XYZ file of C-alpha atoms in Angstrom:
738
model
C -44.931 -66.891 3.364
C -46.520 -63.542 4.330
C -44.845 -60.637 2.577
C -43.499 -58.094 4.714
C -45.036 -54.475 4.528
C -42.899 -52.255 2.956
C -40.697 -50.069 5.632
C -37.791 -47.532 5.331
C -35.163 -50.834 5.596
C -36.773 -52.314 2.574
C -36.118 -49.454 0.327
C -33.317 -49.372 -1.954
C -30.256 -47.218 -0.480
C -29.834 -43.861 -1.382
C -26.374 -42.441 -2.573
C -24.838 -40.526 0.235
C -25.278 -36.977 -0.278
C -22.544 -34.497 0.754
C -24.177 -31.899 2.861
C -22.820 -28.423 3.265
C -22.301 -27.272 7.132
C -24.706 -25.378 8.855
C -27.583 -23.531 7.234
C -25.631 -23.815 3.843
C -27.398 -27.593 3.689
C -30.833 -25.833 2.692
C -31.170 -24.233 -0.635
C -32.980 -21.024 0.800
C -29.577 -20.272 2.548
C -27.561 -20.111 -0.644
C -30.147 -18.032 -2.253
C -29.813 -15.921 0.682
C -26.132 -15.152 0.245
C -26.448 -14.481 -3.299
C -29.086 -11.837 -2.795
C -26.727 -10.250 -0.201
C -24.224 -10.239 -2.702
C -26.593 -8.660 -5.316
C -27.762 -6.031 -2.853
C -24.239 -5.072 -1.920
C -23.435 -4.942 -5.791
C -26.688 -2.783 -6.507
C -25.890 -0.175 -3.702
C -22.356 0.328 -5.011
C -23.647 0.823 -8.745
C -26.307 3.349 -7.266
C -23.490 5.066 -5.234
C -25.830 7.575 -3.502
C -24.866 10.548 -2.075
C -24.438 9.127 1.546
C -22.057 6.240 0.170
C -20.191 9.073 -1.535
C -19.574 11.002 1.710
C -18.778 8.010 3.637
C -16.031 7.281 0.807
C -14.768 11.002 1.034
C -14.843 11.137 4.694
C -12.414 8.237 4.806
C -10.289 9.839 2.146
C -10.003 13.106 4.330
C -9.219 11.213 7.565
C -6.317 9.347 6.042
C -5.201 12.724 4.914
C -5.479 14.161 8.726
C -3.759 10.994 10.058
C -0.832 11.048 7.124
C -0.472 14.346 6.099
C 2.103 14.957 2.970
C 5.393 16.021 4.233
C 6.323 19.449 2.744
C 9.070 19.191 0.195
C 10.638 22.467 -0.642
C 10.223 23.403 -4.219
C 10.305 26.499 -6.006
C 6.751 27.654 -5.802
C 5.666 31.128 -4.083
C 2.678 32.568 -3.410
C 2.319 36.525 -3.209
C -0.493 37.051 -1.060
C -2.827 39.938 -1.302
C -3.851 39.809 2.163
C -5.490 42.048 4.744
C -2.395 43.658 5.386
C -1.586 44.406 1.884
C -5.437 45.743 1.417
C -4.605 48.123 4.290
C -1.460 49.404 2.618
C -2.911 49.944 -0.859
C -6.508 49.916 -0.591
C -9.237 47.912 -1.016
C -9.660 45.132 -3.905
C -9.957 45.523 -6.850
C -6.600 47.340 -7.146
C -5.958 49.553 -10.085
C -4.516 47.404 -13.133
C -1.390 49.831 -12.873
C -0.714 48.468 -9.106
C -1.070 45.058 -10.555
C 1.324 45.835 -13.504
C 3.673 47.237 -11.016
C 3.281 43.859 -8.872
C 4.170 41.541 -12.025
C 7.208 44.193 -12.841
C 8.628 43.756 -9.549
C 7.930 39.807 -9.678
C 9.588 39.856 -13.278
C 12.558 41.921 -12.226
C 13.076 39.448 -9.076
C 13.542 36.363 -11.389
C 10.401 34.623 -11.292
C 9.956 31.837 -13.700
C 6.233 32.169 -13.972
C 3.842 34.333 -12.806
C 0.295 33.153 -12.439
C -2.835 35.546 -11.611
C -5.384 33.623 -9.563
C -7.786 36.474 -10.202
C -10.451 37.105 -13.020
C -9.561 40.168 -15.019
C -12.721 39.912 -17.022
C -13.864 43.843 -16.966
C -12.208 47.365 -17.772
C -10.613 48.817 -14.799
C -13.152 51.177 -13.192
C -10.100 53.518 -12.247
C -8.726 54.097 -15.709
C -8.283 57.706 -16.582
C -10.610 57.547 -19.276
C -13.507 56.069 -16.986
C -12.785 58.598 -14.314
C -12.970 61.299 -17.094
C -16.481 60.734 -17.542
C -17.245 61.052 -14.020
C -15.896 64.629 -13.597
C -18.081 67.598 -14.970
C -14.950 69.965 -15.324
C -14.034 69.971 -18.968
C -10.623 70.673 -18.496
C -9.962 67.830 -15.836
C -11.602 65.445 -18.156
C -9.564 66.336 -21.019
C -6.369 65.907 -18.979
C -7.554 62.447 -17.779
C -8.083 61.236 -21.466
C -4.597 61.855 -22.385
C -3.184 59.759 -19.606
C -2.325 55.928 -20.316
C -5.158 53.185 -19.809
C -4.701 51.020 -17.010
C -5.488 48.032 -18.968
C -3.035 48.789 -21.736
C -0.464 49.666 -19.076
C -0.899 46.023 -17.385
C -0.935 44.431 -21.235
C 2.376 46.324 -21.657
C 3.801 44.678 -18.631
C 2.320 41.428 -19.654
C 3.897 41.626 -22.744
C 6.862 39.189 -23.312
C 6.755 38.088 -19.594
C 5.953 34.604 -18.441
C 2.423 35.747 -16.857
C -0.534 33.327 -16.794
C -4.044 34.909 -16.479
C -7.059 33.139 -14.831
C -10.150 32.086 -16.570
C -13.306 30.250 -15.477
C -15.120 27.473 -17.406
C -18.431 26.362 -16.563
C -21.570 24.819 -17.818
C -24.149 27.755 -19.183
C -27.444 28.774 -17.297
C -28.864 30.967 -20.223
C -27.633 34.029 -18.598
C -24.000 34.193 -18.945
C -22.026 36.533 -17.022
C -19.338 39.056 -18.154
C -16.945 37.603 -20.388
C -19.084 34.454 -20.718
C -18.422 32.770 -24.272
C -19.217 29.652 -25.949
C -16.459 29.574 -28.436
C -13.047 29.919 -27.144
C -9.951 31.677 -28.427
C -8.940 30.235 -31.857
C -5.052 30.811 -31.250
C -3.988 29.193 -27.760
C -0.456 29.312 -27.130
C -0.241 25.783 -26.340
C -0.952 22.199 -28.512
C -2.726 19.289 -27.126
C -0.865 15.876 -28.207
C -2.459 12.700 -27.584
C -0.815 9.497 -26.938
C -2.327 5.933 -26.959
C -6.083 6.232 -27.392
C -6.645 9.050 -30.556
C -9.499 10.484 -28.844
C -8.305 10.919 -25.396
C -9.598 14.598 -25.136
C -13.203 12.959 -24.866
C -12.390 11.988 -21.225
C -12.126 15.502 -20.340
C -14.654 17.311 -18.297
C -16.690 19.065 -20.803
C -18.075 22.751 -20.207
C -19.830 25.086 -22.691
C -19.000 28.380 -21.317
C -16.022 30.203 -20.236
C -15.202 33.631 -18.852
C -12.053 34.992 -20.211
C -9.926 37.814 -19.463
C -9.944 40.928 -21.048
C -8.670 40.353 -24.852
C -6.352 43.196 -24.641
C -4.766 41.244 -21.578
C -5.080 37.900 -22.620
C -3.460 38.765 -26.116
C -0.292 39.877 -24.038
C -0.397 36.847 -21.584
C 1.929 34.120 -22.064
C -0.944 31.822 -20.998
C -4.411 31.423 -19.725
C -5.494 28.999 -17.297
C -8.836 27.801 -15.531
C -9.178 28.366 -11.746
C -11.709 25.703 -11.390
C -11.767 22.726 -8.882
C -13.493 19.702 -9.286
C -16.511 19.933 -7.062
C -17.851 17.533 -4.750
C -21.247 17.560 -2.996
C -19.974 18.830 0.275
C -17.710 21.707 -1.395
C -14.419 20.224 -0.294
C -11.557 20.966 -2.812
C -9.952 17.677 -3.074
C -9.348 17.518 -7.083
C -8.147 19.669 -9.481
C -8.678 19.080 -13.550
C -5.276 19.836 -15.200
C -7.149 20.134 -18.314
C -10.841 20.702 -19.342
C -12.877 20.436 -22.469
C -14.485 23.609 -23.757
C -16.000 22.426 -27.168
C -13.236 21.418 -29.377
C -10.757 23.625 -27.283
C -8.682 22.302 -24.291
C -8.362 24.547 -21.403
C -5.449 24.087 -18.971
C -5.790 24.832 -15.391
C -3.863 27.718 -13.781
C -1.285 25.531 -12.310
C -0.805 23.471 -15.456
C -0.274 26.575 -17.279
C 1.925 28.232 -14.887
C 4.148 24.812 -15.161
C 4.168 24.888 -19.099
C 5.072 28.773 -19.178
C 7.985 28.270 -16.430
C 9.358 25.532 -18.753
C 9.026 27.279 -21.802
C 7.408 24.045 -23.492
C 4.386 24.358 -26.203
C 2.710 21.174 -25.619
C 0.634 19.144 -23.277
C 1.009 15.485 -23.886
C -1.830 13.391 -22.966
C -1.513 9.484 -22.588
C -4.558 7.330 -22.323
C -6.111 4.239 -23.081
C -9.743 2.769 -23.087
C -10.094 3.061 -19.526
C -9.374 6.768 -19.400
C -6.386 9.062 -19.530
C -3.372 7.884 -17.272
C -1.089 11.005 -16.875
C -0.380 14.282 -18.638
C 3.155 15.465 -19.537
C 4.104 18.985 -19.132
C 7.512 19.464 -20.413
C 9.730 17.384 -18.262
C 6.929 16.779 -15.682
C 4.659 13.475 -15.873
C 1.659 13.935 -13.779
C -0.331 10.813 -13.160
C -4.214 11.372 -13.311
C -7.356 9.867 -12.831
C -9.403 9.209 -16.130
C -10.689 12.750 -16.524
C -7.371 14.320 -16.240
C -7.688 15.239 -12.410
C -5.138 15.286 -9.741
C -5.914 14.416 -6.018
C -4.572 16.699 -3.820
C -2.641 15.312 -0.834
C -2.660 18.372 1.593
C 0.467 18.919 4.247
C 0.114 19.793 7.437
C 1.390 23.135 6.826
C 0.674 25.620 3.877
C 2.082 24.210 0.721
C 4.459 27.072 -0.344
C 5.805 30.026 1.332
C 3.344 32.747 1.651
C 4.801 36.125 0.933
C 2.541 39.568 1.492
C 2.036 41.443 -1.645
C 3.040 44.542 0.163
C 6.208 43.647 0.626
C 6.677 42.790 -2.974
C 5.649 46.299 -4.183
C 7.766 47.771 -1.261
C 11.030 45.992 -2.264
C 11.287 44.372 0.990
C 11.648 40.730 -0.225
C 15.306 39.311 -0.545
C 16.765 39.371 -3.849
C 16.988 35.364 -4.289
C 13.748 34.575 -2.483
C 11.673 34.451 -5.706
C 14.367 33.774 -8.205
C 13.441 30.961 -10.490
C 10.153 30.102 -8.852
C 6.689 30.022 -9.920
C 4.660 32.709 -8.397
C 1.095 32.623 -7.702
C -0.780 35.810 -7.042
C -3.788 35.339 -4.941
C -5.586 36.360 -1.840
C -6.135 34.915 1.511
C -8.508 38.150 2.687
C -11.845 36.976 4.096
C -13.497 39.921 2.594
C -12.620 38.562 -0.955
C -14.668 35.523 -0.636
C -12.150 33.203 -2.179
C -11.745 30.906 1.039
C -12.275 26.883 0.362
C -12.878 23.861 2.661
C -10.256 21.400 2.619
C -10.194 17.726 3.670
C -7.770 18.781 6.617
C -10.911 20.616 8.178
C -9.732 24.050 7.659
C -10.647 27.067 5.207
C -8.066 28.068 2.678
C -7.404 30.413 0.293
C -8.268 29.099 -3.237
C -4.537 29.918 -4.495
C -3.356 27.571 -1.967
C -4.933 24.460 -3.812
C -3.054 25.648 -7.077
C 0.034 26.135 -5.161
C -0.444 22.592 -3.863
C -0.947 20.949 -7.173
C 2.327 22.885 -8.449
C 4.195 21.658 -5.193
C 2.850 18.065 -6.089
C 3.868 17.859 -9.542
C 7.324 19.475 -9.341
C 8.136 16.925 -6.200
C 6.692 14.009 -7.888
C 4.794 13.247 -4.871
C 1.323 12.519 -6.185
C -1.650 11.179 -4.716
C -3.875 8.907 -6.992
C -6.978 7.186 -7.580
C -6.229 5.060 -10.542
C -8.893 3.365 -12.790
C -8.258 -0.213 -11.270
C -9.453 1.141 -7.805
C -13.071 1.203 -8.492
C -12.733 -2.351 -10.146
C -10.718 -3.645 -7.047
C -13.476 -2.226 -4.637
C -16.157 -3.854 -6.361
C -14.257 -7.359 -6.404
C -13.433 -7.056 -2.712
C -16.863 -5.937 -1.929
C -18.534 -8.965 -3.753
C -16.082 -11.399 -2.592
C -15.921 -10.233 0.801
C -19.830 -10.240 0.850
C -20.053 -13.700 -0.347
C -17.190 -15.147 2.041
C -18.426 -13.521 5.025
C -22.190 -14.333 4.265
C -20.952 -18.145 3.890
C -18.731 -18.581 6.678
C -21.393 -16.511 9.036
C -24.013 -19.138 7.878
C -21.882 -22.126 8.175
C -19.481 -21.491 11.123
C -19.525 -20.787 14.675
C -20.225 -17.285 15.494
C -16.939 -16.776 17.197
C -15.054 -17.588 13.977
C -17.617 -15.733 11.797
C -16.903 -12.680 14.041
C -13.047 -13.267 13.846
C -13.273 -13.487 10.038
C -15.237 -10.463 9.908
C -12.538 -8.770 12.319
C -9.893 -9.999 10.072
C -11.593 -9.127 6.793
C -12.483 -5.570 8.085
C -8.931 -5.073 9.319
C -7.606 -6.364 5.852
C -9.874 -3.965 4.056
C -9.095 -0.899 6.283
C -5.458 -1.951 6.418
C -4.895 -2.539 2.977
C -6.461 0.761 2.128
C -4.276 2.591 4.630
C -1.299 0.967 3.487
C -2.022 2.007 -0.182
C -2.358 5.511 0.850
C 0.509 5.537 3.068
C 3.042 3.432 1.014
C 1.605 4.170 -2.424
C -0.281 7.263 -2.224
C -3.147 5.593 -3.768
C -6.929 6.333 -2.638
C -8.715 2.985 -2.347
C -12.359 2.861 -0.628
C -12.506 0.657 2.179
C -15.676 2.201 3.850
C -18.030 0.815 1.278
C -16.891 -2.675 1.199
C -16.595 -2.616 5.021
C -20.082 -1.421 5.336
C -21.327 -4.310 3.004
C -19.417 -6.846 5.181
C -20.778 -5.587 8.398
C -24.460 -6.080 6.636
C -23.628 -9.291 5.427
C -22.221 -10.555 8.597
C -25.251 -9.077 10.710
C -27.818 -10.944 8.408
C -26.211 -14.234 8.073
C -25.232 -14.614 11.835
C -28.841 -13.911 12.661
C -29.861 -17.126 11.306
C -26.714 -19.287 12.253
C -28.640 -21.166 15.331
C -29.602 -23.713 12.888
C -26.236 -25.096 12.816
C -26.050 -28.546 14.319
C -23.313 -29.406 16.924
C -23.543 -33.252 16.730
C -21.324 -33.682 13.810
C -18.758 -31.467 15.162
C -18.328 -33.502 18.333
C -18.146 -36.828 16.592
C -15.483 -35.281 14.321
C -13.571 -33.818 17.349
C -13.616 -36.999 19.166
C -12.730 -39.492 16.289
C -9.791 -37.561 14.789
C -8.359 -35.735 17.649
C -5.882 -38.977 18.452
C -4.857 -38.835 14.759
C -4.650 -35.594 13.490
C -3.001 -32.092 14.372
C -5.751 -30.367 16.913
C -5.721 -27.256 14.692
C -6.758 -29.541 11.771
C -9.357 -30.924 13.947
C -10.709 -27.689 14.656
C -10.749 -26.701 10.834
C -12.324 -29.975 9.715
C -15.118 -29.630 12.543
C -15.850 -26.227 11.296
C -15.506 -27.123 7.429
C -16.555 -30.862 7.491
C -16.799 -30.273 3.530
C -12.986 -30.204 2.922
C -12.843 -33.894 3.485
C -12.059 -34.164 0.104
C -8.989 -35.013 -2.108
C -7.355 -32.446 -3.393
C -4.731 -29.428 -2.654
C -4.489 -25.735 -3.331
C -1.495 -23.435 -3.547
C -0.707 -21.415 -0.429
C 2.419 -19.616 1.222
C 3.341 -21.535 4.145
C 6.441 -21.860 6.721
C 8.096 -25.093 7.803
C 10.019 -26.342 10.638
C 11.901 -29.816 10.004
C 13.702 -31.298 12.895
C 15.779 -34.397 13.243
C 17.492 -36.104 15.959
C 21.163 -36.473 15.436
C 22.646 -39.980 15.887
C 19.491 -41.759 16.620
C 19.781 -44.779 14.623
C 23.326 -45.882 16.088
C 21.819 -45.004 19.645
C 18.967 -47.677 18.599
C 21.488 -50.125 17.577
C 23.458 -49.976 20.895
C 20.671 -49.513 23.377
C 17.583 -51.218 24.824
C 14.780 -50.606 22.208
C 12.321 -50.237 24.839
C 13.863 -47.643 26.824
C 14.705 -45.734 23.586
C 11.025 -45.706 22.436
C 9.987 -44.498 25.922
C 12.553 -41.631 25.846
C 11.515 -40.965 22.138
C 7.925 -40.641 22.943
C 8.473 -38.324 25.981
C 10.547 -36.167 23.602
C 7.840 -36.145 20.837
C 5.363 -35.144 23.100
C 6.999 -32.596 24.385
C 8.216 -31.313 20.971
C 4.290 -31.482 19.957
C 3.200 -29.480 22.938
C 5.557 -26.827 21.763
C 4.402 -27.309 18.089
C 0.592 -26.594 19.250
C 1.225 -23.971 21.705
C 2.362 -22.033 18.715
C -0.621 -23.059 16.621
C 1.530 -25.419 14.162
C 0.175 -28.098 12.267
C 1.852 -31.479 12.505
C 2.703 -32.582 8.680
C 4.024 -36.044 9.550
C 6.571 -37.941 11.628
C 9.451 -39.478 9.853
C 11.100 -41.590 12.571
C 12.427 -39.339 14.933
C 12.079 -36.363 12.578
C 9.230 -34.060 12.614
C 7.636 -31.801 9.793
C 5.736 -28.926 11.247
C 4.017 -26.455 9.033
C 2.382 -22.920 9.808
C -0.584 -21.218 8.124
C -2.345 -24.319 6.845
C -5.223 -25.345 7.147
C -5.893 -22.030 8.783
C -4.177 -19.209 7.045
C -1.676 -17.280 9.426
C -0.420 -13.866 8.386
C 2.219 -14.190 11.069
C 3.273 -17.686 10.120
C 6.859 -17.003 9.494
C 7.279 -15.357 13.012
C 5.200 -18.451 14.492
C 7.634 -21.170 12.705
C 10.899 -19.143 14.005
C 9.563 -19.064 17.764
C 8.388 -22.393 17.659
C 11.802 -23.739 16.394
C 13.530 -21.497 18.980
C 11.452 -22.945 21.821
C 11.947 -26.459 20.366
C 15.834 -26.186 20.038
C 15.691 -24.597 23.868
C 13.882 -27.715 25.010
C 15.702 -30.433 23.038
C 19.121 -29.346 23.996
C 18.056 -29.132 27.602
C 16.627 -32.863 27.241
C 19.645 -34.344 25.768
C 22.003 -32.637 28.371
C 19.582 -34.394 30.911
C 20.026 -37.861 29.541
C 23.689 -37.448 28.840
C 24.093 -36.378 32.472
C 22.532 -39.789 33.243
C 24.920 -41.619 30.619
C 22.167 -41.848 28.090
C 23.844 -41.069 24.443
C 21.105 -38.803 23.402
C 21.756 -36.538 20.516
C 21.235 -32.867 19.809
C 18.046 -32.156 17.730
C 19.131 -30.102 14.243
C 16.423 -27.886 12.923
C 15.716 -26.154 9.646
C 13.034 -23.201 9.083
C 12.044 -22.260 5.694
C 9.030 -20.419 3.952
C 7.433 -20.821 0.453
C 4.573 -21.582 -1.785
C 3.495 -25.163 -1.500
C 0.235 -27.328 -2.297
C -1.818 -27.842 0.855
C -4.547 -30.379 1.089
C -5.653 -33.983 1.105
C -3.607 -36.509 -0.769
C -3.788 -40.500 -1.284
C -7.125 -42.285 -2.800
C -10.869 -42.728 -1.892
C -9.818 -45.399 0.638
C -7.158 -43.470 2.758
C -6.018 -40.058 2.300
C -3.472 -37.555 4.382
C -3.421 -33.976 5.121
C -0.053 -32.584 4.121
C 1.859 -30.248 1.917
C 3.888 -30.918 -1.229
C 6.464 -28.589 -2.896
C 10.200 -27.224 -2.734
C 10.127 -25.330 0.308
C 9.578 -28.600 2.206
C 12.623 -30.363 0.639
C 14.576 -26.775 1.467
C 13.432 -26.811 5.147
C 14.861 -30.646 5.049
C 18.283 -29.649 3.694
C 18.646 -26.750 6.093
C 17.993 -29.116 8.940
C 20.910 -31.513 7.381
C 23.273 -28.865 6.823
C 23.675 -27.882 10.434
C 25.951 -30.675 10.883
C 28.342 -29.806 8.240
C 28.021 -25.847 9.735
C 28.223 -27.103 13.387
C 25.019 -25.569 14.219
C 21.971 -26.537 15.606
C 19.162 -24.418 13.905
C 19.321 -22.980 10.534
C 16.766 -20.147 9.463
C 16.323 -18.561 5.652
C 16.215 -15.201 5.099
C 12.510 -16.036 3.419
C 11.645 -16.663 7.372
C 13.460 -13.771 8.789
C 11.845 -11.178 6.259
C 8.546 -11.792 8.318
C 9.964 -11.844 11.870
C 11.188 -9.237 14.305
C 12.918 -9.258 17.722
C 15.052 -12.438 17.151
C 18.722 -11.521 16.806
C 20.642 -13.972 14.333
C 24.018 -14.617 13.261
C 24.504 -14.728 9.225
C 25.918 -17.937 7.995
C 26.141 -16.882 4.456
C 24.667 -18.009 1.046
C 24.166 -21.416 0.965
C 23.773 -23.518 -2.391
C 22.154 -26.585 -1.225
C 22.646 -30.051 -2.632
C 20.684 -30.416 -5.807
C 20.093 -26.468 -5.987
C 21.525 -23.754 -8.077
C 20.093 -20.715 -6.653
C 22.305 -19.272 -3.318
C 19.872 -19.012 -0.278
C 20.784 -16.560 2.435
C 20.998 -18.337 5.511
C 21.217 -17.484 9.457
C 21.254 -19.117 13.007
C 19.647 -17.312 15.930
C 21.792 -16.460 18.659
C 19.655 -18.183 21.104
C 20.533 -21.435 19.170
C 24.171 -20.541 19.829
C 26.933 -21.513 22.711
C 27.414 -17.481 23.168
C 30.774 -18.297 25.294
C 32.616 -20.082 22.443
C 31.335 -17.241 19.772
C 32.916 -14.186 18.423
C 31.109 -11.043 19.262
C 28.473 -9.882 16.871
C 30.123 -6.913 15.670
C 33.383 -8.599 15.132
C 31.919 -11.413 13.329
C 29.609 -9.188 11.045
C 32.951 -6.847 10.126
C 34.876 -10.004 9.044
C 31.651 -11.439 7.158
C 31.199 -8.284 5.330
C 34.549 -8.241 3.503
C 33.163 -11.909 2.153
C 29.819 -10.501 1.260
C 31.590 -8.261 -1.321
C 33.075 -11.152 -3.232
C 36.303 -8.834 -4.096
C 39.759 -10.541 -4.384
C 41.420 -7.583 -3.173
C 39.565 -8.188 0.113
C 40.837 -11.751 0.490
C 43.923 -11.318 2.242
C 42.467 -8.867 4.822
C 39.481 -11.134 5.149
C 41.679 -13.898 6.190
C 43.487 -11.848 8.588
C 40.242 -11.235 10.394
C 39.228 -14.646 10.338
C 42.243 -15.846 11.506
C 42.367 -13.476 14.349
C 38.785 -14.509 15.220
C 39.931 -18.080 15.099
C 42.741 -17.620 17.763
C 40.457 -15.740 20.025
C 37.381 -18.325 19.585
C 38.615 -21.670 18.630
C 35.386 -23.290 19.163
C 33.349 -20.966 17.257
C 32.085 -23.249 14.264
C 31.194 -20.764 11.815
C 34.428 -18.807 12.365
C 36.531 -22.216 11.358
C 34.157 -22.689 8.513
C 34.712 -19.482 6.985
C 38.387 -19.653 7.773
C 38.714 -22.752 6.120
C 36.878 -21.853 3.078
C 39.356 -18.865 2.844
C 42.161 -21.126 3.080
C 40.753 -23.399 0.437
C 40.665 -20.354 -2.108
C 37.084 -18.934 -1.454
C 36.499 -15.084 -1.596
C 32.748 -14.643 -0.796
C 30.269 -16.152 1.566
C 28.637 -18.500 -1.055
C 28.904 -21.914 0.484
C 28.162 -24.701 -2.069
C 27.028 -28.149 -0.295
C 28.461 -30.887 -1.679
C 26.433 -33.241 0.611
C 22.777 -33.035 2.058
């Protein structure tokens, strides 16, 4: 016998290898995705100026879209404005003028007075200084006997709650007037650390400072830094509550004003290994970033009422305007060069930032960028780049684009919700940019994905599996594996009342034909709402939403589907009953919760389904309809995610086998409105039961009896009345049967 030449058919069979979908079956594709992730991570770590500008632009835009609502707090700004300069002369004013201003503010009852000015040089208008300018000995001698202006101001400060301004900086080798490398030895406050003992090392460090004149700082109740945390574009977004000057901690002007106003001696720093968490000043706890900085959340209008300094000096301010307030003295005059850019796209006086900081601290309306924000951003960036890249390589472009849109909406929407609801700054711009780049690169090579396996899967399984499951398998054939995952889904459980007796009494062939028509129409409704058929159980159906494809609005879909199924099933039963066919009504239960979704079974045969207690609860909600006299019961877990569906509360049900009560309602669309009590009357009666107070029992019974007389066919009215007659005092319904 002649031996056959070796051929492919004579080789030993190779083990079947599971191929990844699309281009992912090629090793270089996985390397491409990993490269995308690493590149995105490297860009995030480098954080170049353009990336910073993009992030800050997003934060600014959020503030423009959602400025902080103004909350009245005891903070006032005394403004050395153009009108005041016109009335009292150009700046700098003589120190006696400032002393007069301090005196008037103190007499008006100010709790603290913070001067947003640097008083670092002797007053050039003091008599001793002016005496040196006069050549007349008699005039010079007379001037020398007049009080020094700085001494007058020091006297005005003594014993008064006044905070002076200072400026910390990094030395440049040519310190300006008042600059010092060593701070005063005895500050009027103490720094107390809680948590990490070395919390102070997280503070921004400076090595030079400009202090007020010693004679003034010795008389003041405190000295605070006027500095802001600078960004590359010069916009004022952050303010450091505390800074470090060697071994000395220097508070901000606003922080020191708050301390002096409360008359407390300490600043309490609380932090950990990742940085500072908050700073406590007396009775006020201020959340900060890791470096004790607060983010300023700008309102639409200036943060505090502005009062011209001229009006204060002229005594033209109402008596109660300044009483008990923290007063900041600053200038909005353009010529004094203290105008700053803010995120609202406007120029503002520097004192406004300190007033804004005080307002936030006193009102508790804080804008935060916590230490975990960066970690969350890099996690979203890496995972998002990975997922979008894999999907763009493996899935059809339309689905990859949809995923990208959903991801971008999720990232942007999440950052927006964090800002609006949580007053938290989370960067969405950099992760969104990484997602776009990942999608653009990966989708550019997607044309390698073959369509033959997709067509075969669609044809083979479309008759056996829910269409949305088929579409998912076509896009992700690698998921044809055993196993499941946790997922929050919504379930619709239906059952046909009286079906078993009808099968016994009727021609089975006719009943099967009617049942097939019924199930076909119900399935059309399910697939219309993009639900997944979990299984048939005789005439009953189990439908799930948000699996295999996650649906953010799965609860709304489930309820809308159940309402349409109820409308069809009721009309179908009425048509058959009119023909003499004893077709029963359909009872429906709708519930939502976390389940295990996946493929279960064995290697020979497996089934895609969901397992978990929420399915059992949906089944119990379906069955309790027969005890309640309703057709459709919906749990509160579903209603919490729905809008636009008027419902009637049934009560709190303790289902058979359960211990926890479940809030249950039935939509008005699934009730016979002509037989039911008006919503207002029903809700008023039910409210007496919801309190569960024995003293309300008689009033509740009287209301339910009145409703029962007017609406004898209302099943829920009859139910609650009977419960009251049996001794119930609340709306908790314990089900003894399924």
